[in-house]
Amino acid sequence: NGVEQLGEMIARASVIVPFTGAGISTECGIPDFRSPGGLWSRNRPIPFDEFIASREARDESWRRRFAIDATFKAAAPGRGHRALAALYRAGKIPAIVTQNIDNLHQASGFADDHVVELHGNTTYARCIGCGLTYDLGWVRQRFEASGHAPDCATCHEPVKTATISFGQAMPEEAMRRATELAAQCDLFIAIGSSLVVWPAAGFPLMAKRSGAQLVIINNEPTEQDDIADLVIRHDIGDTLGPFVGN
Ligand code: OAD
Ligand code: ZN
């Protein structure tokens, strides 16, 4: 089923760049976006323009975030996160590129500076005007006191989770680093992503074009299976767990 071949590719590679999506965190209790029962089957995403334009949208966005807060707080790194952290400690992975916003790669042992977050992070908030960061507790306290999403205490612009919404500009530094990593690696492993959201989905293709081998681990077909050197259509924890002995 490809696991043995993956082991050989990992052993041979000197620079491995993992690229993760929501599928690596489902075993941690965090739903993905596009599976049956995924987040986008329950809620329509709120685009950035709407968040800016409408107080209703901001209130709704924060209500959803508070509703899922206990899930994020309870989540611990899974077998996939732990296996990647072990390869990182072994010096095989210079940095990880992720579309995830759950902070679990950092929790598994990656230094903050070695997690390239393409879609930001939902464990804290940021003012969309001046960029000041806020704890979620600060936001929640004010939301509960007033019934509405608070604005920035300094510049009075809206405060949003530090994530990238549809229609919002991509973080430049993260894009630059992901581009560099895709170009430098000799093995690029896309894990738990449907690979439909661009520009993030451009990185596997970019790595392949720069001469890396491309492995895709996902339990459903993805948009880029046809260009991969190896596709493992199987559970991520079951596939990567054996690399750390579980
Ligand atoms: P998706 O929900 O699109 O894809 C997750 C993939 O992981 C699906 O193909 C699942 O079948 C697979 N999967 C889930 N659990 C798995 C498991 N245990 N083992 C193997 N495969 C599993 O999530 P992403 O590709 O991460 O962006 O979504 C990309 C972006 O779309 C997200 O970053 C988010 C979303 O809109 C923004 O919010 C900007
Ligand atoms: Zn501000």
PDB file of C-alpha atoms and ligand atoms in Angstrom:
ATOM      1  CA  ASN A   1       0.000   0.000   0.000  1.00  0.00           C
ATOM      2  CA  GLY A   2       2.977   2.312  -0.463  1.00  0.00           C
ATOM      3  CA  VAL A   3       4.087   2.656   3.155  1.00  0.00           C
ATOM      4  CA  GLU A   4       7.258   0.674   2.595  1.00  0.00           C
ATOM      5  CA  GLN A   5       8.067   2.785  -0.463  1.00  0.00           C
ATOM      6  CA  LEU A   6       7.427   5.944   1.596  1.00  0.00           C
ATOM      7  CA  GLY A   7       9.881   4.698   4.227  1.00  0.00           C
ATOM      8  CA  GLU A   8      12.546   4.230   1.563  1.00  0.00           C
ATOM      9  CA  MET A   9      11.905   7.671   0.058  1.00  0.00           C
ATOM     10  CA  ILE A  10      12.169   9.274   3.512  1.00  0.00           C
ATOM     11  CA  ALA A  11      15.393   7.409   4.260  1.00  0.00           C
ATOM     12  CA  ARG A  12      16.951   8.523   0.974  1.00  0.00           C
ATOM     13  CA  ALA A  13      15.826  12.160   1.149  1.00  0.00           C
ATOM     14  CA  SER A  14      17.942  14.826   2.790  1.00  0.00           C
ATOM     15  CA  VAL A  15      15.504  17.757   2.717  1.00  0.00           C
ATOM     16  CA  ILE A  16      11.862  16.851   3.301  1.00  0.00           C
ATOM     17  CA  VAL A  17       9.102  19.461   3.247  1.00  0.00           C
ATOM     18  CA  PRO A  18       5.700  18.351   4.532  1.00  0.00           C
ATOM     19  CA  PHE A  19       2.657  20.297   3.397  1.00  0.00           C
ATOM     20  CA  THR A  20      -0.394  19.692   5.562  1.00  0.00           C
ATOM     21  CA  GLY A  21      -4.134  20.212   5.385  1.00  0.00           C
ATOM     22  CA  ALA A  22      -7.069  19.651   7.687  1.00  0.00           C
ATOM     23  CA  GLY A  23      -6.977  15.846   7.259  1.00  0.00           C
ATOM     24  CA  ILE A  24      -3.969  15.531   9.588  1.00  0.00           C
ATOM     25  CA  SER A  25      -6.022  16.973  12.469  1.00  0.00           C
ATOM     26  CA  THR A  26      -9.280  15.020  12.096  1.00  0.00           C
ATOM     27  CA  GLU A  27      -8.016  12.282  14.427  1.00  0.00           C
ATOM     28  CA  CYS A  28      -7.500  15.064  16.996  1.00  0.00           C
ATOM     29  CA  GLY A  29     -11.233  15.819  16.891  1.00  0.00           C
ATOM     30  CA  ILE A  30     -11.035  18.875  14.622  1.00  0.00           C
ATOM     31  CA  PRO A  31     -13.349  18.559  11.607  1.00  0.00           C
ATOM     32  CA  ASP A  32     -11.949  19.185   8.115  1.00  0.00           C
ATOM     33  CA  PHE A  33     -13.704  21.399   5.541  1.00  0.00           C
ATOM     34  CA  ARG A  34     -14.836  19.265   2.602  1.00  0.00           C
ATOM     35  CA  SER A  35     -15.509  15.760   3.954  1.00  0.00           C
ATOM     36  CA  PRO A  36     -19.124  14.813   4.627  1.00  0.00           C
ATOM     37  CA  GLY A  37     -19.849  16.538   7.956  1.00  0.00           C
ATOM     38  CA  GLY A  38     -16.937  18.934   7.341  1.00  0.00           C
ATOM     39  CA  LEU A  39     -17.162  22.607   8.302  1.00  0.00           C
ATOM     40  CA  TRP A  40     -18.268  23.843   4.870  1.00  0.00           C
ATOM     41  CA  SER A  41     -21.159  21.344   4.854  1.00  0.00           C
ATOM     42  CA  ARG A  42     -22.486  22.976   8.044  1.00  0.00           C
ATOM     43  CA  ASN A  43     -21.648  26.641   7.431  1.00  0.00           C
ATOM     44  CA  ARG A  44     -21.062  28.759   4.377  1.00  0.00           C
ATOM     45  CA  PRO A  45     -17.662  30.472   4.717  1.00  0.00           C
ATOM     46  CA  ILE A  46     -17.848  34.196   5.507  1.00  0.00           C
ATOM     47  CA  PRO A  47     -15.716  36.036   2.928  1.00  0.00           C
ATOM     48  CA  PHE A  48     -13.338  38.788   4.070  1.00  0.00           C
ATOM     49  CA  ASP A  49     -15.332  41.564   2.343  1.00  0.00           C
ATOM     50  CA  GLU A  50     -18.429  40.568   4.229  1.00  0.00           C
ATOM     51  CA  PHE A  51     -16.586  40.452   7.553  1.00  0.00           C
ATOM     52  CA  ILE A  52     -15.364  44.012   6.951  1.00  0.00           C
ATOM     53  CA  ALA A  53     -18.669  45.351   5.702  1.00  0.00           C
ATOM     54  CA  SER A  54     -21.140  43.861   8.140  1.00  0.00           C
ATOM     55  CA  ARG A  55     -21.339  43.807  11.909  1.00  0.00           C
ATOM     56  CA  GLU A  56     -23.793  40.894  11.621  1.00  0.00           C
ATOM     57  CA  ALA A  57     -21.149  38.906   9.752  1.00  0.00           C
ATOM     58  CA  ARG A  58     -18.519  39.716  12.368  1.00  0.00           C
ATOM     59  CA  ASP A  59     -20.854  38.685  15.175  1.00  0.00           C
ATOM     60  CA  GLU A  60     -21.724  35.444  13.356  1.00  0.00           C
ATOM     61  CA  SER A  61     -18.072  34.719  12.653  1.00  0.00           C
ATOM     62  CA  TRP A  62     -17.150  35.118  16.336  1.00  0.00           C
ATOM     63  CA  ARG A  63     -20.181  33.087  17.506  1.00  0.00           C
ATOM     64  CA  ARG A  64     -18.964  30.191  15.312  1.00  0.00           C
ATOM     65  CA  ARG A  65     -15.445  30.562  16.639  1.00  0.00           C
ATOM     66  CA  PHE A  66     -16.568  30.458  20.282  1.00  0.00           C
ATOM     67  CA  ALA A  67     -18.799  27.444  19.529  1.00  0.00           C
ATOM     68  CA  ILE A  68     -15.785  25.435  18.354  1.00  0.00           C
ATOM     69  CA  ASP A  69     -13.361  26.775  20.973  1.00  0.00           C
ATOM     70  CA  ALA A  70     -13.613  23.779  23.318  1.00  0.00           C
ATOM     71  CA  THR A  71     -12.751  21.482  20.389  1.00  0.00           C
ATOM     72  CA  PHE A  72      -9.572  23.430  19.585  1.00  0.00           C
ATOM     73  CA  LYS A  73      -8.589  23.675  23.255  1.00  0.00           C
ATOM     74  CA  ALA A  74      -9.016  19.926  23.788  1.00  0.00           C
ATOM     75  CA  ALA A  75      -7.070  18.940  20.663  1.00  0.00           C
ATOM     76  CA  ALA A  76      -3.602  17.428  21.091  1.00  0.00           C
ATOM     77  CA  PRO A  77      -1.180  16.471  18.299  1.00  0.00           C
ATOM     78  CA  GLY A  78      -2.072  13.200  16.542  1.00  0.00           C
ATOM     79  CA  ARG A  79       0.075  10.427  15.103  1.00  0.00           C
ATOM     80  CA  GLY A  80       0.706  12.389  11.902  1.00  0.00           C
ATOM     81  CA  HIS A  81       1.872  15.482  13.798  1.00  0.00           C
ATOM     82  CA  ARG A  82       4.112  13.372  16.036  1.00  0.00           C
ATOM     83  CA  ALA A  83       5.698  11.496  13.150  1.00  0.00           C
ATOM     84  CA  LEU A  84       6.554  14.764  11.374  1.00  0.00           C
ATOM     85  CA  ALA A  85       7.936  16.216  14.605  1.00  0.00           C
ATOM     86  CA  ALA A  86      10.231  13.171  14.937  1.00  0.00           C
ATOM     87  CA  LEU A  87      11.585  13.704  11.397  1.00  0.00           C
ATOM     88  CA  TYR A  88      12.046  17.400  12.230  1.00  0.00           C
ATOM     89  CA  ARG A  89      14.054  16.535  15.357  1.00  0.00           C
ATOM     90  CA  ALA A  90      16.113  14.121  13.265  1.00  0.00           C
ATOM     91  CA  GLY A  91      17.099  17.072  11.054  1.00  0.00           C
ATOM     92  CA  LYS A  92      15.286  15.862   7.930  1.00  0.00           C
ATOM     93  CA  ILE A  93      12.689  18.656   7.853  1.00  0.00           C
ATOM     94  CA  PRO A  94      13.879  22.294   7.789  1.00  0.00           C
ATOM     95  CA  ALA A  95      10.334  23.684   8.176  1.00  0.00           C
ATOM     96  CA  ILE A  96       6.754  22.621   7.588  1.00  0.00           C
ATOM     97  CA  VAL A  97       4.233  24.368   5.331  1.00  0.00           C
ATOM     98  CA  THR A  98       0.648  24.163   6.554  1.00  0.00           C
ATOM     99  CA  GLN A  99      -2.809  25.355   5.576  1.00  0.00           C
ATOM    100  CA  ASN A 100      -3.948  24.519   9.091  1.00  0.00           C
ATOM    101  CA  ILE A 101      -4.850  27.139  11.655  1.00  0.00           C
ATOM    102  CA  ASP A 102      -4.964  24.878  14.724  1.00  0.00           C
ATOM    103  CA  ASN A 103      -1.413  25.379  16.086  1.00  0.00           C
ATOM    104  CA  LEU A 104      -0.916  21.593  16.418  1.00  0.00           C
ATOM    105  CA  HIS A 105       2.428  21.469  14.569  1.00  0.00           C
ATOM    106  CA  GLN A 106       3.824  23.941  17.107  1.00  0.00           C
ATOM    107  CA  ALA A 107       2.262  21.873  19.904  1.00  0.00           C
ATOM    108  CA  SER A 108       3.995  18.748  18.561  1.00  0.00           C
ATOM    109  CA  GLY A 109       7.441  20.330  18.870  1.00  0.00           C
ATOM    110  CA  PHE A 110       8.096  22.438  15.765  1.00  0.00           C
ATOM    111  CA  ALA A 111       9.606  25.828  16.640  1.00  0.00           C
ATOM    112  CA  ASP A 112       7.157  28.638  15.794  1.00  0.00           C
ATOM    113  CA  ASP A 113       9.634  29.922  13.253  1.00  0.00           C
ATOM    114  CA  HIS A 114       9.653  26.553  11.465  1.00  0.00           C
ATOM    115  CA  VAL A 115       5.897  26.434  10.864  1.00  0.00           C
ATOM    116  CA  VAL A 116       4.961  28.343   7.714  1.00  0.00           C
ATOM    117  CA  GLU A 117       1.268  29.138   8.133  1.00  0.00           C
ATOM    118  CA  LEU A 118      -0.333  29.938   4.785  1.00  0.00           C
ATOM    119  CA  HIS A 119      -3.809  30.502   6.243  1.00  0.00           C
ATOM    120  CA  GLY A 120      -2.867  31.990   9.588  1.00  0.00           C
ATOM    121  CA  ASN A 121      -3.736  30.798  13.080  1.00  0.00           C
ATOM    122  CA  THR A 122      -7.065  30.677  14.888  1.00  0.00           C
ATOM    123  CA  THR A 123      -5.687  30.450  18.423  1.00  0.00           C
ATOM    124  CA  TYR A 124      -5.358  34.233  18.675  1.00  0.00           C
ATOM    125  CA  ALA A 125      -6.916  37.340  17.128  1.00  0.00           C
ATOM    126  CA  ARG A 126      -5.581  40.303  15.179  1.00  0.00           C
ATOM    127  CA  CYS A 127      -6.835  43.794  14.331  1.00  0.00           C
ATOM    128  CA  ILE A 128      -7.294  44.024  10.560  1.00  0.00           C
ATOM    129  CA  GLY A 129      -6.341  47.716  10.702  1.00  0.00           C
ATOM    130  CA  CYS A 130      -3.178  48.065  12.782  1.00  0.00           C
ATOM    131  CA  GLY A 131      -2.261  44.383  13.184  1.00  0.00           C
ATOM    132  CA  LEU A 132      -2.285  44.430  16.988  1.00  0.00           C
ATOM    133  CA  THR A 133      -2.836  40.915  18.365  1.00  0.00           C
ATOM    134  CA  TYR A 134      -5.377  39.961  21.010  1.00  0.00           C
ATOM    135  CA  ASP A 135      -6.077  36.894  23.133  1.00  0.00           C
ATOM    136  CA  LEU A 136      -9.329  35.138  22.321  1.00  0.00           C
ATOM    137  CA  GLY A 137     -10.293  35.682  25.979  1.00  0.00           C
ATOM    138  CA  TRP A 138     -10.137  39.456  25.458  1.00  0.00           C
ATOM    139  CA  VAL A 139     -12.490  39.170  22.482  1.00  0.00           C
ATOM    140  CA  ARG A 140     -14.846  36.786  24.232  1.00  0.00           C
ATOM    141  CA  GLN A 141     -15.177  38.883  27.368  1.00  0.00           C
ATOM    142  CA  ARG A 142     -16.157  41.938  25.314  1.00  0.00           C
ATOM    143  CA  PHE A 143     -18.453  39.936  23.044  1.00  0.00           C
ATOM    144  CA  GLU A 144     -20.285  38.542  26.052  1.00  0.00           C
ATOM    145  CA  ALA A 145     -20.544  41.932  27.742  1.00  0.00           C
ATOM    146  CA  SER A 146     -21.913  43.793  24.702  1.00  0.00           C
ATOM    147  CA  GLY A 147     -23.433  41.048  22.530  1.00  0.00           C
ATOM    148  CA  HIS A 148     -21.199  42.163  19.650  1.00  0.00           C
ATOM    149  CA  ALA A 149     -17.764  41.538  18.216  1.00  0.00           C
ATOM    150  CA  PRO A 150     -15.362  44.142  19.634  1.00  0.00           C
ATOM    151  CA  ASP A 151     -13.250  46.560  17.595  1.00  0.00           C
ATOM    152  CA  CYS A 152      -9.571  47.286  18.185  1.00  0.00           C
ATOM    153  CA  ALA A 153      -8.913  49.253  21.374  1.00  0.00           C
ATOM    154  CA  THR A 154      -6.263  51.294  19.555  1.00  0.00           C
ATOM    155  CA  CYS A 155      -7.527  52.000  16.029  1.00  0.00           C
ATOM    156  CA  HIS A 156     -11.181  50.867  16.249  1.00  0.00           C
ATOM    157  CA  GLU A 157     -11.010  48.617  13.201  1.00  0.00           C
ATOM    158  CA  PRO A 158     -12.519  45.084  13.369  1.00  0.00           C
ATOM    159  CA  VAL A 159     -10.703  42.328  15.254  1.00  0.00           C
ATOM    160  CA  LYS A 160     -10.664  38.918  13.545  1.00  0.00           C
ATOM    161  CA  THR A 161      -9.103  35.534  14.279  1.00  0.00           C
ATOM    162  CA  ALA A 162      -5.558  35.665  12.888  1.00  0.00           C
ATOM    163  CA  THR A 163      -6.639  33.502   9.935  1.00  0.00           C
ATOM    164  CA  ILE A 164      -6.907  34.178   6.205  1.00  0.00           C
ATOM    165  CA  SER A 165     -10.494  34.317   4.941  1.00  0.00           C
ATOM    166  CA  PHE A 166     -11.587  33.877   1.338  1.00  0.00           C
ATOM    167  CA  GLY A 167     -10.881  37.152  -0.444  1.00  0.00           C
ATOM    168  CA  GLN A 168      -8.198  38.198   2.044  1.00  0.00           C
ATOM    169  CA  ALA A 169      -4.612  38.754   0.893  1.00  0.00           C
ATOM    170  CA  MET A 170      -2.204  35.870   1.491  1.00  0.00           C
ATOM    171  CA  PRO A 171       0.577  36.496   4.050  1.00  0.00           C
ATOM    172  CA  GLU A 172       3.580  37.587   1.969  1.00  0.00           C
ATOM    173  CA  GLU A 173       6.346  36.257   4.174  1.00  0.00           C
ATOM    174  CA  ALA A 174       4.697  32.814   4.457  1.00  0.00           C
ATOM    175  CA  MET A 175       4.221  32.659   0.675  1.00  0.00           C
ATOM    176  CA  ARG A 176       7.862  33.618   0.135  1.00  0.00           C
ATOM    177  CA  ARG A 177       9.143  30.977   2.546  1.00  0.00           C
ATOM    178  CA  ALA A 178       6.856  28.246   1.195  1.00  0.00           C
ATOM    179  CA  THR A 179       8.074  29.026  -2.329  1.00  0.00           C
ATOM    180  CA  GLU A 180      11.679  28.748  -1.182  1.00  0.00           C
ATOM    181  CA  LEU A 181      11.050  25.469   0.675  1.00  0.00           C
ATOM    182  CA  ALA A 182       9.220  23.925  -2.294  1.00  0.00           C
ATOM    183  CA  ALA A 183      12.155  24.820  -4.529  1.00  0.00           C
ATOM    184  CA  GLN A 184      14.831  23.493  -2.139  1.00  0.00           C
ATOM    185  CA  CYS A 185      13.452  20.149  -0.990  1.00  0.00           C
ATOM    186  CA  ASP A 186      14.074  16.769  -2.541  1.00  0.00           C
ATOM    187  CA  LEU A 187      10.923  15.204  -1.076  1.00  0.00           C
ATOM    188  CA  PHE A 188       7.615  17.055  -0.718  1.00  0.00           C
ATOM    189  CA  ILE A 189       4.811  15.254   1.126  1.00  0.00           C
ATOM    190  CA  ALA A 190       1.257  16.614   0.834  1.00  0.00           C
ATOM    191  CA  ILE A 191      -0.773  15.256   3.745  1.00  0.00           C
ATOM    192  CA  GLY A 192      -4.513  15.516   4.361  1.00  0.00           C
ATOM    193  CA  SER A 193      -5.450  18.178   1.844  1.00  0.00           C
ATOM    194  CA  SER A 194      -7.979  18.054  -0.980  1.00  0.00           C
ATOM    195  CA  LEU A 195      -5.570  20.422  -2.831  1.00  0.00           C
ATOM    196  CA  VAL A 196      -8.398  22.524  -4.239  1.00  0.00           C
ATOM    197  CA  VAL A 197      -7.663  25.868  -2.552  1.00  0.00           C
ATOM    198  CA  TRP A 198      -5.233  28.127  -4.380  1.00  0.00           C
ATOM    199  CA  PRO A 199      -2.642  29.576  -4.165  1.00  0.00           C
ATOM    200  CA  ALA A 200      -1.778  27.044  -1.403  1.00  0.00           C
ATOM    201  CA  ALA A 201      -2.408  24.095  -3.739  1.00  0.00           C
ATOM    202  CA  GLY A 202       0.283  25.433  -6.055  1.00  0.00           C
ATOM    203  CA  PHE A 203       3.114  24.291  -3.766  1.00  0.00           C
ATOM    204  CA  PRO A 204       3.032  20.528  -4.481  1.00  0.00           C
ATOM    205  CA  LEU A 205       3.129  21.305  -8.195  1.00  0.00           C
ATOM    206  CA  MET A 206       5.912  23.840  -7.666  1.00  0.00           C
ATOM    207  CA  ALA A 207       8.021  21.306  -5.710  1.00  0.00           C
ATOM    208  CA  LYS A 208       7.498  18.677  -8.399  1.00  0.00           C
ATOM    209  CA  ARG A 209       8.521  21.131 -11.122  1.00  0.00           C
ATOM    210  CA  SER A 210      11.648  22.033  -9.151  1.00  0.00           C
ATOM    211  CA  GLY A 211      12.716  18.395  -9.190  1.00  0.00           C
ATOM    212  CA  ALA A 212      11.438  17.080  -5.847  1.00  0.00           C
ATOM    213  CA  GLN A 213       9.646  13.774  -5.538  1.00  0.00           C
ATOM    214  CA  LEU A 214       6.010  14.285  -4.624  1.00  0.00           C
ATOM    215  CA  VAL A 215       4.085  12.017  -2.241  1.00  0.00           C
ATOM    216  CA  ILE A 216       0.381  12.534  -1.496  1.00  0.00           C
ATOM    217  CA  ILE A 217      -1.190  10.950   1.594  1.00  0.00           C
ATOM    218  CA  ASN A 218      -4.972  11.391   1.685  1.00  0.00           C
ATOM    219  CA  ASN A 219      -7.884   9.015   2.161  1.00  0.00           C
ATOM    220  CA  GLU A 220      -9.765  10.475  -0.828  1.00  0.00           C
ATOM    221  CA  PRO A 221      -8.505  11.311  -4.315  1.00  0.00           C
ATOM    222  CA  THR A 222      -6.987  14.804  -4.661  1.00  0.00           C
ATOM    223  CA  GLU A 223      -6.642  17.220  -7.555  1.00  0.00           C
ATOM    224  CA  GLN A 224      -2.953  16.372  -8.013  1.00  0.00           C
ATOM    225  CA  ASP A 225      -2.761  12.578  -7.674  1.00  0.00           C
ATOM    226  CA  ASP A 226      -1.843  12.322 -11.355  1.00  0.00           C
ATOM    227  CA  ILE A 227       1.437  14.240 -10.949  1.00  0.00           C
ATOM    228  CA  ALA A 228       2.534  12.474  -7.732  1.00  0.00           C
ATOM    229  CA  ASP A 229       5.356   9.908  -7.594  1.00  0.00           C
ATOM    230  CA  LEU A 230       3.481   8.056  -4.864  1.00  0.00           C
ATOM    231  CA  VAL A 231      -0.141   8.288  -3.711  1.00  0.00           C
ATOM    232  CA  ILE A 232      -1.097   6.667  -0.406  1.00  0.00           C
ATOM    233  CA  ARG A 233      -4.893   6.667  -0.277  1.00  0.00           C
ATOM    234  CA  HIS A 234      -5.151   5.699   3.338  1.00  0.00           C
ATOM    235  CA  ASP A 235      -5.605   7.044   6.860  1.00  0.00           C
ATOM    236  CA  ILE A 236      -2.818   9.479   7.848  1.00  0.00           C
ATOM    237  CA  GLY A 237      -2.398   8.306  11.452  1.00  0.00           C
ATOM    238  CA  ASP A 238      -2.239   4.658  10.351  1.00  0.00           C
ATOM    239  CA  THR A 239       0.266   5.545   7.618  1.00  0.00           C
ATOM    240  CA  LEU A 240       2.618   7.777   9.632  1.00  0.00           C
ATOM    241  CA  GLY A 241       2.097   6.291  13.099  1.00  0.00           C
ATOM    242  CA  PRO A 242       4.515   3.383  12.485  1.00  0.00           C
ATOM    243  CA  PHE A 243       7.304   5.940  11.912  1.00  0.00           C
ATOM    244  CA  VAL A 244       7.090   6.798  15.626  1.00  0.00           C
ATOM    245  CA  GLY A 245       6.163   3.376  16.849  1.00  0.00           C
ATOM    246  CA  ASN A 246       2.358   3.705  17.098  1.00  0.00           C
TER     247      ASN A 246
HETATM  248  P1  OAD B   1     -10.212  19.715   3.016  1.00  0.00           P
HETATM  249  O1  OAD B   1     -11.342  19.474   3.969  1.00  0.00           O
HETATM  250  O2  OAD B   1     -10.532  20.340   1.712  1.00  0.00           O
HETATM  251  O3  OAD B   1      -9.463  18.360   2.716  1.00  0.00           O
HETATM  252  C1  OAD B   1      -9.069  17.483   3.750  1.00  0.00           C
HETATM  253  C2  OAD B   1      -8.767  16.146   3.121  1.00  0.00           C
HETATM  254  O4  OAD B   1      -8.273  15.283   4.133  1.00  0.00           O
HETATM  255  C3  OAD B   1      -9.995  15.483   2.519  1.00  0.00           C
HETATM  256  O5  OAD B   1      -9.702  15.073   1.191  1.00  0.00           O
HETATM  257  C4  OAD B   1     -10.254  14.282   3.433  1.00  0.00           C
HETATM  258  O6  OAD B   1     -10.764  13.161   2.723  1.00  0.00           O
HETATM  259  C5  OAD B   1      -8.862  14.013   3.971  1.00  0.00           C
HETATM  260  N1  OAD B   1      -8.828  13.377   5.313  1.00  0.00           N
HETATM  261  C6  OAD B   1      -9.548  13.712   6.411  1.00  0.00           C
HETATM  262  N2  OAD B   1      -9.205  12.948   7.469  1.00  0.00           N
HETATM  263  C7  OAD B   1      -8.250  12.077   7.028  1.00  0.00           C
HETATM  264  C8  OAD B   1      -7.499  11.028   7.636  1.00  0.00           C
HETATM  265  N3  OAD B   1      -7.642  10.712   8.930  1.00  0.00           N
HETATM  266  N4  OAD B   1      -6.621  10.347   6.868  1.00  0.00           N
HETATM  267  C9  OAD B   1      -6.455  10.667   5.556  1.00  0.00           C
HETATM  268  N5  OAD B   1      -7.114  11.661   4.931  1.00  0.00           N
HETATM  269  C10 OAD B   1      -8.005  12.369   5.651  1.00  0.00           C
HETATM  270  O7  OAD B   1      -9.104  20.545   3.833  1.00  0.00           O
HETATM  271  P2  OAD B   1      -7.853  21.390   3.256  1.00  0.00           P
HETATM  272  O8  OAD B   1      -7.360  20.816   1.999  1.00  0.00           O
HETATM  273  O9  OAD B   1      -6.931  21.584   4.381  1.00  0.00           O
HETATM  274  O10 OAD B   1      -8.819  27.623   4.034  1.00  0.00           O
HETATM  275  O11 OAD B   1      -8.592  22.751   2.949  1.00  0.00           O
HETATM  276  C11 OAD B   1      -7.858  23.802   2.369  1.00  0.00           C
HETATM  277  C12 OAD B   1      -8.381  25.124   2.837  1.00  0.00           C
HETATM  278  O12 OAD B   1      -9.805  25.201   2.585  1.00  0.00           O
HETATM  279  C13 OAD B   1      -8.295  25.339   4.331  1.00  0.00           C
HETATM  280  O13 OAD B   1      -7.014  25.766   4.738  1.00  0.00           O
HETATM  281  C14 OAD B   1      -9.325  26.386   4.574  1.00  0.00           C
HETATM  282  C15 OAD B   1     -10.440  25.836   3.719  1.00  0.00           C
HETATM  283  O14 OAD B   1     -11.347  26.744   3.208  1.00  0.00           O
HETATM  284  C16 OAD B   1      -9.253  28.788   4.502  1.00  0.00           C
HETATM  285  O15 OAD B   1     -10.059  28.861   5.401  1.00  0.00           O
HETATM  286  C17 OAD B   1      -8.653  29.975   3.810  1.00  0.00           C
HETATM  287 ZN    ZN B   2      -6.086  48.228  15.460  1.00  0.00          ZN
END
